[in-house]
Coordinates of C-alpha atoms in Angstrom, one line a residue:
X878 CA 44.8 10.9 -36.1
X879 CA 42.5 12.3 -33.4
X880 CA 44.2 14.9 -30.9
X881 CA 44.1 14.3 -27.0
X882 CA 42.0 16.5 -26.4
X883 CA 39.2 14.6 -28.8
X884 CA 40.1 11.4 -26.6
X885 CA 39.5 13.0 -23.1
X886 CA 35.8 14.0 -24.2
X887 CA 35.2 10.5 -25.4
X888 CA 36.4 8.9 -22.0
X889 CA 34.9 11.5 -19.4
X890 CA 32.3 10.9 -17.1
X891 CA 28.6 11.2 -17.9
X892 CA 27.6 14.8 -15.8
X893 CA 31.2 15.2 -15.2
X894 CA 31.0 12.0 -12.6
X895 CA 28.7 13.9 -10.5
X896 CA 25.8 11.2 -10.5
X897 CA 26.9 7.3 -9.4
X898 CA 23.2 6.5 -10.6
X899 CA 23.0 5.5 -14.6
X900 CA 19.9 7.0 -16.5
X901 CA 18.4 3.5 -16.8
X902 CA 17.9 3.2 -12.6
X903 CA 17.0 6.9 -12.2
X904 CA 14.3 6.5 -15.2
X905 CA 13.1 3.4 -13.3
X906 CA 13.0 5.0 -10.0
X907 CA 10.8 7.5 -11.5
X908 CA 8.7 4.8 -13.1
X909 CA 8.0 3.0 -10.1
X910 CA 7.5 6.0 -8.1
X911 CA 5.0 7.4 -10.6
X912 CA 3.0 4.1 -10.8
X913 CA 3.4 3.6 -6.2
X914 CA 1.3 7.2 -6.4
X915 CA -1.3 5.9 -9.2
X916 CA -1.9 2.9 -7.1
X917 CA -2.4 4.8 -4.4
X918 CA -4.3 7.4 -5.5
X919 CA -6.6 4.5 -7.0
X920 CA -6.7 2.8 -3.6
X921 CA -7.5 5.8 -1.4
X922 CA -11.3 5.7 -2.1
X923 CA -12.0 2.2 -1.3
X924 CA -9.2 2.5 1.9
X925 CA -11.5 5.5 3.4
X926 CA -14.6 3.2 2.6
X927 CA -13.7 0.4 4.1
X928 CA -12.6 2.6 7.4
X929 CA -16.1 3.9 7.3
X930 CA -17.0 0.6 6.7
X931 CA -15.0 -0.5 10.1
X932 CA -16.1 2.6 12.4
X933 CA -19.9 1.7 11.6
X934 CA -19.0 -2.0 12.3
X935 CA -17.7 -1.1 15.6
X936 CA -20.6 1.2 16.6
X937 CA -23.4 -1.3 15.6
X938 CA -21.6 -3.7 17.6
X939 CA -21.5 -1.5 20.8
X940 CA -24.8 -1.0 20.4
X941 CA -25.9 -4.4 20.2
X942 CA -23.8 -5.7 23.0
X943 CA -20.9 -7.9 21.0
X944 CA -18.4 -7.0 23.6
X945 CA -16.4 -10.0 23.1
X946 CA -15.6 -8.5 19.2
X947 CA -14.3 -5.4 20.0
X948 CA -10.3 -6.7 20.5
X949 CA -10.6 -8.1 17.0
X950 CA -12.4 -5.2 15.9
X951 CA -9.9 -2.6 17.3
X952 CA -7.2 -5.1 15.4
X953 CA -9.2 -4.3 12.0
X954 CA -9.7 -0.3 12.6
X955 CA -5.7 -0.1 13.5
X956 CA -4.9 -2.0 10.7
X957 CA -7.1 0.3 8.9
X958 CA -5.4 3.2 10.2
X959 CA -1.9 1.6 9.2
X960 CA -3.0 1.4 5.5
X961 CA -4.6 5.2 5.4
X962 CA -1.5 6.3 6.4
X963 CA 0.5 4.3 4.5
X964 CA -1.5 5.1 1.1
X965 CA -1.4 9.2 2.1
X966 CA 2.1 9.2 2.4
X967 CA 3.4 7.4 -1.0
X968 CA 0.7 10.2 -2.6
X969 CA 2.3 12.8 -1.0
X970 CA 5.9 11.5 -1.0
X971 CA 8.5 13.4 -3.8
X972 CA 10.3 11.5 -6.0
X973 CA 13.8 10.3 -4.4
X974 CA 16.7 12.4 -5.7
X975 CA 19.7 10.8 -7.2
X976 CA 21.5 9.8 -4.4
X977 CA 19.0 8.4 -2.6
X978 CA 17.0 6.3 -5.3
X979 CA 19.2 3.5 -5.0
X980 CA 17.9 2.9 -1.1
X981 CA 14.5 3.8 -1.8
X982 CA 14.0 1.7 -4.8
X983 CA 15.5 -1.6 -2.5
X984 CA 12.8 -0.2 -0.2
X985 CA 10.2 0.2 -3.0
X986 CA 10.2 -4.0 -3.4
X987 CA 8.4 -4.2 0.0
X988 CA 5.6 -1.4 -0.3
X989 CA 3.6 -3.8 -2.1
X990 CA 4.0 -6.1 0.9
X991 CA 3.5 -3.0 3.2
X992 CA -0.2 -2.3 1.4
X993 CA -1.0 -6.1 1.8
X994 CA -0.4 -7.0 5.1
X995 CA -2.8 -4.8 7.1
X996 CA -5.7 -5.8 4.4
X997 CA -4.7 -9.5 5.5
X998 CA -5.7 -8.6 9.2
X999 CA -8.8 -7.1 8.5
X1000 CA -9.5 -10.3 6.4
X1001 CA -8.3 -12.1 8.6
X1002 CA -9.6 -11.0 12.0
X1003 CA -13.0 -10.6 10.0
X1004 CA -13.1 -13.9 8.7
X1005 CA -12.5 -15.0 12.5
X1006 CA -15.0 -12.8 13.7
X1007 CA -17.7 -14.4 11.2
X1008 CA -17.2 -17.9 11.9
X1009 CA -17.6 -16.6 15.7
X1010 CA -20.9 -14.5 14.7
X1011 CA -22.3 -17.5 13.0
X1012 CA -22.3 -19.4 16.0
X1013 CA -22.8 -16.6 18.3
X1014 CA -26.1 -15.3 17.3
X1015 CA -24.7 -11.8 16.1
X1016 CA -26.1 -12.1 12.6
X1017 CA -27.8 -8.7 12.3
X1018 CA -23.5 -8.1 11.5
X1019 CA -23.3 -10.2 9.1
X1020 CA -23.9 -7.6 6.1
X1021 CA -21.6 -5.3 7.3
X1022 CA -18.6 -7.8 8.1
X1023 CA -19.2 -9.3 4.8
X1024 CA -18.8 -5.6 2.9
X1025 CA -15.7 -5.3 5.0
X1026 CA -13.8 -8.5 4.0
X1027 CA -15.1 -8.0 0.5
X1028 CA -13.8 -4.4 0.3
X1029 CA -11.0 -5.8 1.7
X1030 CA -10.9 -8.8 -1.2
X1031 CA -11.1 -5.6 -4.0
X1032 CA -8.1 -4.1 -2.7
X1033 CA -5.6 -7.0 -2.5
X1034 CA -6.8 -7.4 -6.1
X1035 CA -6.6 -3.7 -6.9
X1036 CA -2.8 -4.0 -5.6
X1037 CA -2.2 -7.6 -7.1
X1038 CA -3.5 -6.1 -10.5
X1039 CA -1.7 -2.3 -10.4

């Protein structure tokens, strides 16, 4: 026959009750947050290229007198911006304590989405600006626009494969 005090260790609380998270979603909190700053770290070179890429973009065009590109172009470089910022801060970000996991792992299912959509623009608007450069007569920009989208292409597919 087992005493009562044997029967209130079996039934008490894991860490006393103290943590409403079960091991399972704070292991997979860490998980995620481990493999957000690997991705990131792995997307930082190419996200500082491509700004490069952008800011000489935006001079040669200056210089060449494609006025009529420099909205769409200010569109890419803030997008640009958006994404540098975005990747620095998941490096730098701690891992969530207990308490807050829960939120921050509902908010972790849209920083995939988060990394994506300013790459989209600078596809986007740089696809746009290309169909207008061919017809314009600004192909000494061609080069660079194309290294833009493309280093653009490389890290939807860094993030689609991470």
């Amino acid at each position: 026959r087992r005493s009562s005090t044997h029967r209130s260790c079996v039934t008490r609380p894991v860490n006393g009750g103290r943590n409403h998270m079960d091991l399972t979603s704070a292991a997979r909190i860490g998980q995620i947050h481990r493999e957000m700053a690997e991705l990131c770290l792995a997307l930082k070179p190419p996200v500082d290229e491509l700004s490069d890429q952008l800011g000489r973009l935006s001079r040669k065009a200056l210089e060449i007198g494609v006025s009529d590109a420099a909205a769409d172009l200010d569109r890419m470089c803030a997008a640009s911006d958006r994404l540098q910022a975005l990747t620095a801060e998941l490096i730098g970000a701690p891992q969530p304590a207990a308490p807050e996991g829960r939120a921050w792992l509902a908010g972790h299912e849209h920083l995939r989405h988060d990394l994506r959509t300013p790459l989209n623009a600078v596809r986007g608007y740089g696809e746009l600006l290309m169909e207008d450069w061919q017809e314009g007569g600004a192909s000494r920009l061609m080069p660079e626009l194309r290294q833009v989208i493309a280093t653009a292409n490389q890290l939807l597919s860094m993030i689609d494969d991470h």
